[in-house]
Coordinates of C-alpha atoms and ligand atoms in Angstrom, one line a residue:
Chain A
M1 CA -30.1 -11.7 -51.3
I2 CA -29.7 -9.1 -54.0
V3 CA -28.6 -5.6 -53.0
D4 CA -29.8 -2.6 -55.0
E5 CA -29.9 1.1 -54.4
N6 CA -30.4 1.6 -50.7
K7 CA -29.9 5.1 -49.6
N8 CA -30.4 4.4 -45.9
A9 CA -27.7 1.7 -45.7
V10 CA -24.8 2.6 -43.4
I11 CA -23.1 -0.7 -44.1
R12 CA -23.1 -2.5 -47.4
L13 CA -21.3 -5.7 -48.3
F14 CA -21.0 -6.9 -51.9
H15 CA -19.8 -10.4 -52.6
V16 CA -17.4 -10.3 -49.7
H17 CA -15.0 -13.2 -49.1
R18 CA -12.5 -13.7 -46.4
Y19 CA -10.1 -16.6 -46.5
Y20 CA -7.4 -17.5 -44.1
K21 CA -5.0 -19.4 -46.3
K22 CA -7.3 -22.2 -47.6
K23 CA -9.8 -21.8 -44.8
K24 CA -13.0 -20.0 -46.0
A25 CA -14.1 -17.9 -43.1
L26 CA -16.6 -15.9 -45.1
V27 CA -17.9 -16.7 -48.6
D28 CA -19.9 -14.3 -50.9
I29 CA -21.5 -12.2 -48.2
N30 CA -24.1 -9.6 -49.5
L31 CA -25.7 -7.6 -46.7
D32 CA -27.1 -4.1 -46.1
V33 CA -27.5 -2.7 -42.7
T34 CA -29.7 0.4 -42.5
K35 CA -29.3 3.3 -40.2
N36 CA -30.5 2.7 -36.7
E37 CA -31.1 -0.9 -37.4
F38 CA -30.6 -3.6 -34.7
V39 CA -29.3 -6.7 -36.5
F40 CA -28.2 -10.0 -35.1
I41 CA -25.5 -12.1 -36.8
N42 CA -26.2 -15.6 -35.7
G43 CA -24.6 -19.0 -36.3
P44 CA -22.6 -21.8 -34.7
S45 CA -19.1 -21.4 -33.5
G46 CA -16.7 -20.9 -36.4
A47 CA -19.5 -19.7 -38.8
G48 CA -17.6 -16.4 -39.3
K49 CA -19.5 -14.0 -37.1
S50 CA -16.5 -12.4 -35.5
T51 CA -14.7 -12.3 -38.9
L52 CA -17.7 -10.4 -40.4
L53 CA -17.5 -7.8 -37.7
K54 CA -13.7 -7.5 -37.9
L55 CA -14.0 -6.7 -41.6
L56 CA -16.2 -3.7 -40.8
Y57 CA -13.7 -1.8 -38.6
L58 CA -10.7 -3.2 -40.5
E59 CA -9.2 -5.4 -37.9
E60 CA -9.2 -7.8 -40.9
Q61 CA -9.4 -7.1 -44.6
A62 CA -11.7 -8.7 -47.1
T63 CA -10.0 -11.1 -49.4
R64 CA -12.5 -10.3 -52.2
G65 CA -15.5 -8.0 -52.6
H66 CA -16.4 -4.6 -51.4
I67 CA -17.5 -3.1 -48.1
L68 CA -19.0 0.4 -47.9
V69 CA -19.3 2.1 -44.5
E70 CA -21.2 5.3 -44.6
G71 CA -20.2 5.5 -48.3
I72 CA -16.5 4.8 -47.7
N73 CA -15.2 1.9 -49.7
L74 CA -12.9 -0.1 -47.3
S75 CA -11.0 -1.8 -50.1
R76 CA -9.8 1.6 -51.3
I77 CA -9.4 3.4 -48.0
K78 CA -6.0 5.1 -47.5
K79 CA -4.0 4.0 -44.5
K80 CA -4.2 7.4 -42.9
N81 CA -8.0 7.4 -43.0
I82 CA -8.4 4.1 -41.2
P83 CA -8.4 5.7 -37.7
D84 CA -11.3 8.0 -38.7
L85 CA -13.2 5.0 -40.0
R86 CA -12.7 3.1 -36.8
R87 CA -14.0 6.1 -34.8
K88 CA -17.4 5.5 -36.3
F89 CA -17.6 2.2 -34.4
G90 CA -17.9 1.3 -30.8
V91 CA -16.7 -2.3 -30.6
I92 CA -17.4 -4.8 -27.8
F93 CA -14.8 -7.4 -28.4
Q94 CA -15.5 -11.1 -27.9
D95 CA -12.6 -11.2 -25.5
Y96 CA -13.4 -7.8 -24.0
K97 CA -9.8 -6.6 -24.5
L98 CA -9.8 -4.8 -21.2
I99 CA -6.3 -3.9 -20.1
S100 CA -5.6 -5.8 -16.9
T101 CA -2.9 -3.5 -15.7
K102 CA -5.2 -0.5 -15.9
T103 CA -8.2 0.4 -13.7
V104 CA -11.7 0.5 -15.1
Y105 CA -11.4 4.3 -15.1
E106 CA -8.1 4.2 -17.0
N107 CA -9.4 1.7 -19.5
I108 CA -12.2 3.9 -20.6
A109 CA -10.1 7.1 -20.3
L110 CA -7.5 5.6 -22.6
V111 CA -10.0 5.1 -25.4
L112 CA -11.4 8.6 -25.0
E113 CA -7.9 10.1 -25.1
A114 CA -6.9 7.9 -28.0
T115 CA -9.9 9.2 -30.0
G116 CA -9.0 12.8 -29.3
K117 CA -11.5 13.8 -26.6
K118 CA -10.6 16.9 -24.6
R119 CA -8.7 16.0 -21.5
R120 CA -10.7 17.9 -19.1
E121 CA -14.0 16.4 -20.4
I122 CA -12.8 12.8 -19.8
P123 CA -13.4 12.3 -16.1
K124 CA -17.0 13.4 -16.4
K125 CA -17.5 11.3 -19.5
V126 CA -16.1 8.2 -17.8
R127 CA -18.3 8.6 -14.8
G128 CA -21.3 9.2 -17.0
V129 CA -20.9 5.9 -19.0
L130 CA -20.1 3.9 -15.9
K131 CA -23.3 5.2 -14.4
T132 CA -25.2 4.2 -17.5
V133 CA -24.0 0.6 -17.3
G134 CA -24.5 0.5 -13.6
M135 CA -20.9 0.3 -12.7
E136 CA -20.4 3.6 -10.8
G137 CA -18.1 3.3 -7.9
C138 CA -15.9 0.7 -9.8
E139 CA -13.6 3.3 -11.3
D140 CA -10.6 2.1 -9.3
A141 CA -11.2 -1.6 -9.7
Y142 CA -8.9 -3.7 -11.9
P143 CA -10.8 -5.7 -14.6
L144 CA -9.7 -9.1 -13.3
T145 CA -11.2 -8.4 -9.9
L146 CA -14.6 -8.0 -11.5
S147 CA -17.1 -10.7 -12.4
G148 CA -17.6 -11.7 -16.0
G149 CA -20.9 -9.8 -16.2
E150 CA -19.3 -6.7 -14.7
Q151 CA -16.3 -6.9 -17.1
Q152 CA -18.8 -7.1 -19.9
R153 CA -20.6 -4.0 -18.7
V154 CA -17.3 -2.2 -18.5
A155 CA -16.6 -3.3 -22.1
V156 CA -20.0 -1.9 -23.1
A157 CA -19.2 1.3 -21.3
R158 CA -15.9 1.7 -23.1
A159 CA -17.5 1.0 -26.5
V160 CA -20.2 3.5 -26.1
S161 CA -18.1 6.2 -24.3
V162 CA -17.0 7.6 -27.7
D163 CA -20.6 8.1 -28.8
P164 CA -20.3 5.8 -31.9
D165 CA -22.6 5.8 -34.8
I166 CA -22.4 2.0 -35.0
I167 CA -22.1 -0.4 -32.1
L168 CA -20.6 -3.8 -32.9
A169 CA -21.1 -6.4 -30.1
D170 CA -19.3 -9.7 -30.5
E171 CA -21.0 -12.3 -28.2
P172 CA -21.8 -9.6 -25.6
T173 CA -23.5 -12.1 -23.4
G174 CA -21.0 -15.0 -24.1
N175 CA -20.6 -16.5 -20.6
L176 CA -23.2 -14.6 -18.7
D177 CA -26.2 -15.9 -16.8
N178 CA -29.7 -15.0 -17.9
K179 CA -30.0 -12.0 -15.7
S180 CA -26.6 -10.4 -16.7
A181 CA -27.3 -11.2 -20.3
G182 CA -30.6 -9.4 -20.0
I183 CA -28.9 -6.3 -18.5
I184 CA -26.4 -6.2 -21.4
L185 CA -29.1 -6.5 -24.0
Q186 CA -31.1 -3.8 -22.3
L187 CA -28.1 -1.5 -22.4
L188 CA -27.6 -2.2 -26.1
N189 CA -31.2 -1.5 -26.6
R190 CA -30.9 1.8 -24.9
F191 CA -28.2 3.0 -27.2
H192 CA -30.2 1.7 -30.1
M193 CA -33.1 3.9 -28.9
R194 CA -30.7 6.9 -28.9
G195 CA -30.0 6.4 -32.6
A196 CA -27.1 4.1 -32.8
T197 CA -27.0 1.3 -35.4
V198 CA -26.3 -2.0 -33.5
I199 CA -24.9 -5.2 -34.8
V200 CA -24.8 -8.1 -32.4
A201 CA -23.0 -11.3 -33.2
T202 CA -24.2 -14.2 -31.1
H203 CA -24.7 -17.9 -31.3
D204 CA -27.5 -17.6 -28.6
L205 CA -31.0 -17.8 -30.2
N206 CA -32.5 -17.3 -26.8
L207 CA -30.9 -13.9 -26.5
I208 CA -32.3 -12.9 -30.0
R209 CA -35.8 -14.0 -29.0
K210 CA -35.7 -11.6 -26.0
K211 CA -35.3 -8.7 -28.4
G212 CA -36.3 -9.7 -31.8
G213 CA -35.3 -8.1 -35.1
R214 CA -33.5 -9.1 -38.3
V215 CA -31.3 -12.1 -38.0
V216 CA -28.6 -13.0 -40.4
N217 CA -27.8 -16.7 -40.0
L218 CA -24.3 -17.8 -41.0
K219 CA -23.2 -21.3 -41.6
E220 CA -19.6 -22.2 -42.5
G221 CA -19.0 -18.7 -43.8
Y222 CA -22.1 -18.5 -46.0
I223 CA -25.3 -16.6 -45.3
N224 CA -27.6 -19.5 -44.7
N225 CA -30.7 -17.6 -44.0
V226 CA -32.1 -14.2 -43.1
F227 CA -35.2 -13.9 -41.1
F228 CA -37.1 -11.5 -38.9
L229 CA -38.1 -12.3 -35.3
E230 CA -41.0 -10.3 -33.8
P231 CA -40.2 -8.9 -30.4
P232 CA -41.9 -11.3 -28.0
R233 CA -44.0 -9.0 -25.9
T234 CA -44.0 -11.1 -22.8
Q235 CA -40.3 -11.6 -22.6
W236 CA -39.6 -8.0 -23.3
Q237 CA -41.8 -7.1 -20.4
W238 CA -39.9 -9.5 -18.3
L239 CA -36.8 -7.6 -19.3
D240 CA -38.3 -4.4 -18.2
T241 CA -39.1 -5.8 -14.8
L242 CA -35.3 -6.0 -14.2
K243 CA -34.3 -3.0 -12.1
E244 CA -32.7 -0.3 -14.2
P245 CA -29.0 -0.4 -13.5
Chain B
M1 CA -1.8 20.7 -24.8
A2 CA -1.4 17.7 -27.0
V3 CA 2.4 17.9 -26.6
A4 CA 2.1 18.1 -22.8
G5 CA -0.1 15.0 -23.0
Y6 CA 2.5 13.1 -25.0
F7 CA 5.2 14.1 -22.6
K8 CA 3.1 13.0 -19.7
R9 CA 2.6 9.6 -21.3
A10 CA 6.3 9.3 -22.1
I11 CA 7.3 10.1 -18.5
K12 CA 4.7 7.6 -17.3
N13 CA 6.1 5.0 -19.7
I14 CA 9.5 5.6 -18.2
K15 CA 8.3 5.4 -14.6
E16 CA 6.2 2.3 -15.2
N17 CA 9.2 0.6 -16.8
G18 CA 11.6 2.0 -14.2
F19 CA 14.0 -0.9 -14.0
I20 CA 14.6 -1.2 -17.7
S21 CA 14.7 2.6 -18.1
C22 CA 17.4 2.9 -15.5
L23 CA 19.3 0.1 -17.0
T24 CA 19.1 1.8 -20.4
I25 CA 20.2 5.2 -19.0
V26 CA 23.1 3.6 -17.2
T27 CA 24.2 1.7 -20.2
I28 CA 23.9 4.7 -22.5
S29 CA 25.8 6.9 -20.0
L30 CA 28.6 4.3 -19.9
L31 CA 28.9 4.3 -23.6
V32 CA 28.8 8.0 -23.8
L33 CA 31.4 8.1 -21.1
M34 CA 33.7 5.9 -23.2
V35 CA 33.2 7.9 -26.3
S36 CA 33.6 11.3 -24.7
T37 CA 36.7 10.2 -22.8
F38 CA 38.2 9.2 -26.0
I39 CA 37.2 12.5 -27.7
L40 CA 38.6 14.4 -24.7
F41 CA 41.9 12.5 -25.0
I42 CA 42.2 12.9 -28.8
D43 CA 41.3 16.6 -28.5
N44 CA 43.9 17.4 -25.9
A45 CA 46.6 15.1 -27.4
G46 CA 46.0 16.9 -30.6
R47 CA 46.5 20.3 -29.0
V48 CA 49.6 19.1 -27.2
M49 CA 51.1 17.8 -30.4
D50 CA 50.2 21.1 -32.2
S51 CA 52.1 23.0 -29.6
W52 CA 55.1 20.6 -30.0
K53 CA 54.9 20.9 -33.7
S54 CA 54.8 24.7 -33.6
G55 CA 58.1 24.4 -31.6
I56 CA 59.8 22.7 -34.5
R57 CA 62.6 24.6 -36.1
I58 CA 63.9 24.0 -39.6
M59 CA 67.6 24.6 -40.0
V60 CA 68.7 25.7 -43.5
Y61 CA 72.4 25.4 -44.1
I62 CA 73.6 27.6 -46.9
K63 CA 76.5 27.2 -49.3
P64 CA 79.7 28.8 -48.3
D65 CA 81.0 32.0 -49.8
L66 CA 77.7 33.7 -50.5
S67 CA 77.7 37.4 -50.6
D68 CA 75.7 39.3 -48.0
S69 CA 73.2 40.4 -50.6
A70 CA 72.7 36.9 -51.7
I71 CA 72.1 35.9 -48.1
D72 CA 69.6 38.7 -47.7
M73 CA 67.8 37.6 -50.9
L74 CA 67.6 34.0 -49.7
K75 CA 66.2 35.2 -46.4
E76 CA 63.5 37.2 -48.3
K77 CA 62.6 34.2 -50.4
I78 CA 62.3 32.0 -47.3
S79 CA 60.2 34.5 -45.5
D80 CA 57.8 34.6 -48.4
F81 CA 56.5 31.1 -47.6
Q82 CA 53.1 31.4 -45.9
E83 CA 54.0 28.7 -43.4
V84 CA 57.2 30.5 -42.2
E85 CA 56.7 32.6 -39.2
E86 CA 60.1 33.9 -38.6
V87 CA 63.6 33.5 -40.0
W88 CA 66.9 34.2 -38.1
F89 CA 70.2 34.3 -39.7
I90 CA 72.9 32.4 -37.7
P91 CA 76.4 33.2 -38.9
R92 CA 78.8 30.4 -38.7
E93 CA 80.8 32.1 -35.9
Q94 CA 77.8 32.3 -33.7
A95 CA 77.0 28.7 -34.5
L96 CA 80.5 27.7 -33.4
D97 CA 80.2 29.6 -30.2
L98 CA 76.9 27.9 -29.5
L99 CA 78.4 24.5 -30.1
K100 CA 81.3 25.3 -27.8
K101 CA 78.9 26.3 -25.1
Q102 CA 76.9 23.2 -25.5
M103 CA 80.0 21.0 -25.4
G104 CA 81.1 22.6 -22.1
H105 CA 84.4 21.3 -20.8
Q106 CA 85.1 19.3 -24.0
A107 CA 85.0 22.6 -26.0
P108 CA 88.8 22.9 -26.2
I109 CA 88.8 20.2 -28.8
L110 CA 87.3 22.7 -31.1
D111 CA 90.1 25.1 -30.5
D112 CA 92.4 22.8 -32.5
L113 CA 90.4 23.5 -35.6
K114 CA 92.2 25.8 -38.0
E115 CA 89.0 26.8 -39.7
N116 CA 85.4 27.0 -38.7
P117 CA 83.8 23.8 -40.2
L118 CA 80.2 25.0 -39.7
P119 CA 78.2 26.7 -42.5
D120 CA 76.1 29.8 -42.2
A121 CA 72.5 28.9 -41.5
F122 CA 68.9 30.1 -41.2
E123 CA 66.7 29.0 -38.4
I124 CA 63.1 29.0 -39.3
A125 CA 60.1 29.0 -36.9
I126 CA 57.0 27.5 -38.4
G127 CA 53.7 29.2 -38.1
K128 CA 50.2 28.0 -38.7
G129 CA 49.1 26.5 -42.0
P130 CA 45.9 27.5 -43.9
G131 CA 42.9 27.4 -41.7
Q132 CA 44.9 28.2 -38.6
H133 CA 45.8 24.5 -37.9
A134 CA 49.3 23.5 -36.9
L135 CA 51.1 22.1 -39.9
T136 CA 51.0 18.4 -40.4
Y137 CA 54.2 16.5 -40.6
D138 CA 53.7 16.1 -44.3
Q139 CA 53.3 19.9 -44.8
I140 CA 56.5 20.4 -42.9
Q141 CA 58.2 18.0 -45.2
I142 CA 56.9 19.8 -48.3
L143 CA 58.0 23.1 -46.9
A144 CA 61.5 21.7 -46.3
S145 CA 61.9 20.3 -49.7
N146 CA 60.7 23.5 -51.3
I147 CA 63.4 25.4 -49.4
R148 CA 66.0 22.9 -50.4
R149 CA 65.3 23.7 -54.1
F150 CA 67.0 27.1 -53.8
S151 CA 70.5 26.8 -55.3
Q152 CA 72.1 28.6 -52.4
V153 CA 70.9 26.0 -50.0
E154 CA 73.3 23.2 -49.0
Q155 CA 71.1 21.2 -46.8
V156 CA 67.8 21.4 -44.8
E157 CA 67.3 19.7 -41.4
Y158 CA 64.1 19.7 -39.4
G159 CA 62.0 18.0 -36.9
Q160 CA 62.7 15.3 -34.5
Q161 CA 62.2 11.7 -35.7
W162 CA 60.2 10.9 -32.7
L163 CA 57.6 13.5 -33.5
E164 CA 56.9 11.8 -36.8
R165 CA 56.5 8.5 -35.1
F166 CA 54.3 10.1 -32.5
S167 CA 52.3 11.7 -35.1
S168 CA 51.5 8.4 -36.9
I169 CA 50.7 6.7 -33.6
F170 CA 48.3 9.5 -32.9
D171 CA 46.7 9.1 -36.3
F172 CA 46.4 5.4 -35.6
F173 CA 44.7 6.1 -32.3
R174 CA 42.2 8.4 -34.1
V175 CA 41.3 5.6 -36.6
I176 CA 40.9 3.1 -33.8
G177 CA 38.8 5.6 -31.9
F178 CA 36.6 6.2 -34.9
A179 CA 36.1 2.5 -35.3
I180 CA 35.2 2.0 -31.6
G181 CA 33.0 5.0 -31.7
S182 CA 31.1 3.6 -34.6
V183 CA 30.6 0.3 -32.8
I184 CA 29.4 2.2 -29.7
V185 CA 27.0 4.3 -31.8
F186 CA 25.6 1.0 -33.2
A187 CA 25.4 -0.5 -29.7
A188 CA 23.6 2.5 -28.2
T189 CA 21.1 2.5 -31.0
F190 CA 20.5 -1.2 -30.5
I191 CA 20.1 -0.8 -26.8
L192 CA 17.6 2.0 -27.1
A193 CA 15.7 0.1 -29.9
N194 CA 15.6 -3.0 -27.6
T195 CA 14.2 -1.1 -24.7
I196 CA 11.4 0.3 -26.8
R197 CA 10.8 -3.1 -28.2
L198 CA 10.5 -4.6 -24.7
I199 CA 8.1 -1.9 -23.7
V200 CA 6.1 -2.2 -26.9
Y201 CA 5.8 -5.9 -26.1
A202 CA 4.7 -5.3 -22.6
R203 CA 2.0 -3.0 -23.8
Q204 CA 0.8 -5.0 -26.8
D205 CA -2.7 -5.2 -25.5
E206 CA -3.0 -1.5 -24.8
L207 CA -1.6 -0.6 -28.2
Q208 CA -3.9 -3.0 -30.0
V209 CA -6.9 -1.4 -28.3
M210 CA -5.7 2.1 -29.1
R211 CA -5.3 1.1 -32.8
L212 CA -8.7 -0.6 -33.0
V213 CA -10.6 2.2 -31.5
G214 CA -9.1 4.6 -34.0
A215 CA -6.1 6.3 -32.4
Y216 CA -3.9 8.1 -34.9
D217 CA -0.4 6.8 -35.5
R218 CA 1.2 9.8 -33.9
F219 CA -0.9 9.4 -30.8
I220 CA 0.4 5.8 -30.4
K221 CA 4.0 6.5 -31.5
T222 CA 4.9 9.9 -30.2
P223 CA 5.2 8.9 -26.5
F224 CA 7.6 6.1 -27.5
Y225 CA 9.8 8.5 -29.5
L226 CA 9.8 11.0 -26.7
Q227 CA 10.6 8.3 -24.2
S228 CA 13.5 7.0 -26.3
I229 CA 14.8 10.5 -26.9
I230 CA 14.6 11.3 -23.2
L231 CA 16.5 8.1 -22.3
G232 CA 19.2 8.9 -24.9
G233 CA 19.6 12.5 -23.8
L234 CA 19.6 11.7 -20.1
G235 CA 22.1 8.9 -20.6
A236 CA 24.4 11.2 -22.5
A237 CA 24.1 14.0 -19.9
I238 CA 24.9 11.6 -17.1
G239 CA 27.9 10.2 -19.0
L240 CA 29.3 13.7 -19.6
A241 CA 28.6 14.7 -16.0
V242 CA 30.6 11.7 -14.8
L243 CA 33.4 12.6 -17.2
Y244 CA 33.4 16.2 -16.0
A245 CA 33.7 15.0 -12.4
G246 CA 36.6 12.7 -13.3
Y247 CA 38.2 15.5 -15.2
N248 CA 38.0 17.9 -12.3
Y249 CA 39.4 15.2 -10.0
W250 CA 42.4 14.3 -12.1
F251 CA 43.3 17.4 -13.9
S252 CA 42.4 20.4 -11.8
S253 CA 45.2 19.6 -9.4
A254 CA 47.5 17.5 -11.5
E255 CA 50.7 18.9 -12.7
T256 CA 50.3 19.2 -16.5
W257 CA 53.0 21.9 -17.1
F258 CA 55.2 19.3 -18.9
L259 CA 52.5 19.0 -21.7
S260 CA 53.0 22.7 -22.4
V261 CA 49.2 23.2 -22.8
D262 CA 46.3 23.3 -20.4
I263 CA 44.2 20.1 -20.5
G264 CA 40.8 21.5 -21.3
F265 CA 37.4 19.9 -21.0
L266 CA 35.2 19.4 -24.0
S267 CA 33.7 22.6 -25.3
S268 CA 30.1 23.2 -24.4
R269 CA 29.3 22.9 -28.1
A270 CA 30.9 19.5 -28.2
C271 CA 28.9 18.5 -25.2
M272 CA 25.7 19.7 -26.9
V273 CA 26.6 17.7 -30.0
I274 CA 27.1 14.6 -27.9
I275 CA 23.8 15.0 -26.1
F276 CA 21.9 15.7 -29.3
S277 CA 23.6 12.8 -31.1
S278 CA 22.5 10.5 -28.3
M279 CA 19.0 11.9 -28.5
F280 CA 19.0 11.3 -32.2
L281 CA 20.1 7.7 -31.6
G282 CA 17.1 7.4 -29.3
W283 CA 14.9 8.6 -32.1
L284 CA 16.6 6.2 -34.5
G285 CA 16.4 3.2 -32.2
C286 CA 12.7 3.9 -31.6
H287 CA 12.1 4.2 -35.3
F288 CA 13.6 0.8 -36.0
S289 CA 11.6 -0.8 -33.2
L290 CA 8.3 0.7 -34.0
K291 CA 8.7 -0.1 -37.7
K292 CA 9.4 -3.7 -36.9
F293 CA 7.1 -4.3 -33.9
L294 CA 4.1 -2.0 -34.4
K295 CA 2.2 -3.1 -37.4
D296 CA -1.5 -2.6 -38.0
Ligands
ATP1 N1 -6.6 -15.3 -37.7 C1 -7.1 -16.5 -38.2 N2 -6.3 -17.3 -38.8 C2 -6.8 -18.5 -39.3 N3 -8.1 -18.8 -39.3 C3 -9.0 -18.0 -38.7 C4 -8.5 -16.8 -38.1 N4 -9.6 -16.1 -37.6 C5 -10.6 -16.9 -37.8 N5 -10.3 -18.0 -38.4 C6 -11.2 -19.1 -38.9 O1 -12.3 -18.6 -39.5 C7 -13.4 -19.2 -39.1 C8 -14.4 -18.2 -38.6 O2 -14.0 -17.7 -37.4 P1 -14.8 -16.6 -36.5 O3 -14.0 -16.2 -35.4 O4 -15.3 -15.6 -37.4 O5 -16.0 -17.5 -36.0 P2 -17.2 -17.1 -35.1 O6 -18.4 -17.3 -35.8 O7 -16.9 -15.8 -34.5 O8 -17.0 -18.2 -33.9 P3 -17.3 -18.1 -32.3 O9 -18.8 -18.2 -32.1 O10 -16.6 -19.3 -31.8 O11 -16.7 -16.8 -31.9 C9 -13.1 -20.2 -38.1 O12 -13.0 -21.5 -38.7 C10 -11.7 -19.8 -37.6 O13 -10.9 -21.0 -37.4
MG2 MG1 -16.5 -15.1 -32.6

């Protein structure tokens, strides 16, 4: 896929490679993501999905090639500007990264505090996002006392609590049953509707079929295929029958 | 507001790691206790020695058969030395009387002498050197040899041998103290660095999340610096408090008249310097730890 002038692209990758020693995790990736797009990164385990997301918020650095995020070239970014770059993203990590010694409330408050939110606005904000993901009343619970789906919802709440421009979700429905997965997808959809750009990495084609949209298929680090799935009306309606959390 | 937040987190850090924080404070206070005890000792020993040294008299024996005016001139010249505080002329007769008095019942031996064998002499009291410090033993020696150069002077005697030896032992103590002090400074820095390292390890997950969501460096690091500085300062304050209690216990009632000076506690300025140094070591230890164990 050839990239050319694309004024609406918030994320652009040009010939991006990422190697771990000899291991080629990503090879020659060219990709544009437009503002307010909902994109799926798909592929089998080890295809490089997580690596691709990590390059965007600089948990990892590209070995070769250039990445632009809202016009900022990540290969030239100064160290002191990295935090500001990261604040554009809300990341739902594949392993959640919830802190087990902190309560749900503290987990989310920490992120708000770390990104410079005003202290007195934090309690209201935390309660707000927990309500959005249907986890109100769980403020004082510790993450490990929650079910997988509940933890995942807390992770979503934490990611969106900072009102990010771009949401990166790495296997957001990893080990969840159909119903929980549906809830998470619906949540992501809601933030998409509110104007966020959403990138979801998943190996699960069934999940993608429930929503539809552009799918970037990776295979052994290469872009194997890019295709578009129509939102299947019936399944989407099925999603809507789920009670709003 | 931001500062208050950092402090809150630093205090929380200390509380959540109560055991290791206490351990660190106790260790630092022991180290500070050692160092400050030594400083207290050196400081007071120095003052005792200064008072002893200022008690030293130099005896200048002068050649026989000098005229009164020659003696007066010599006295003038000796008084001109900056280090000389006072000069007394001791005529040979007076010296003999003094000797007789000191010999007590053996004095009659001296009556057999046909002639007074003692020379006229000056007794010199030594003052302070430049900078208002008591003269060092070397300076006393130089003064004595300068006086000996006058042609009218027969011989110069001064000082007690033991004082010289004491002086060099004291200097030796100071060197040893400095060496031990350096080791302790190193140890304290290492202990504080290690504490921060352990806490950084324990909070690895939290720190990683903070970094990945875009926390600024200072947001992540400042609480650790504060924490380490607080531990250092608190340790030093406790160490000094223990020393003060000990000082009060031993010296407030003890008979110290024989030392000819009062045993004083460290000046409040010295205490401040110790506490701030310890806080600085906290900062330094934290700096090493974060540099090594907090990378992004
Ligand atoms: N830190 C690392 N060191 C060495 N190799 C790595 C590292 N991270 C990833 N890899 C390798 O890069 C390749 C891509 O990994 P990545 O995590 O991106 O896969 P993925 O598509 O997210 O897989 P999954 O669906 O299992 O999460 C894998 O072969 C992995 O072994
Ligand atoms: Mg992955």
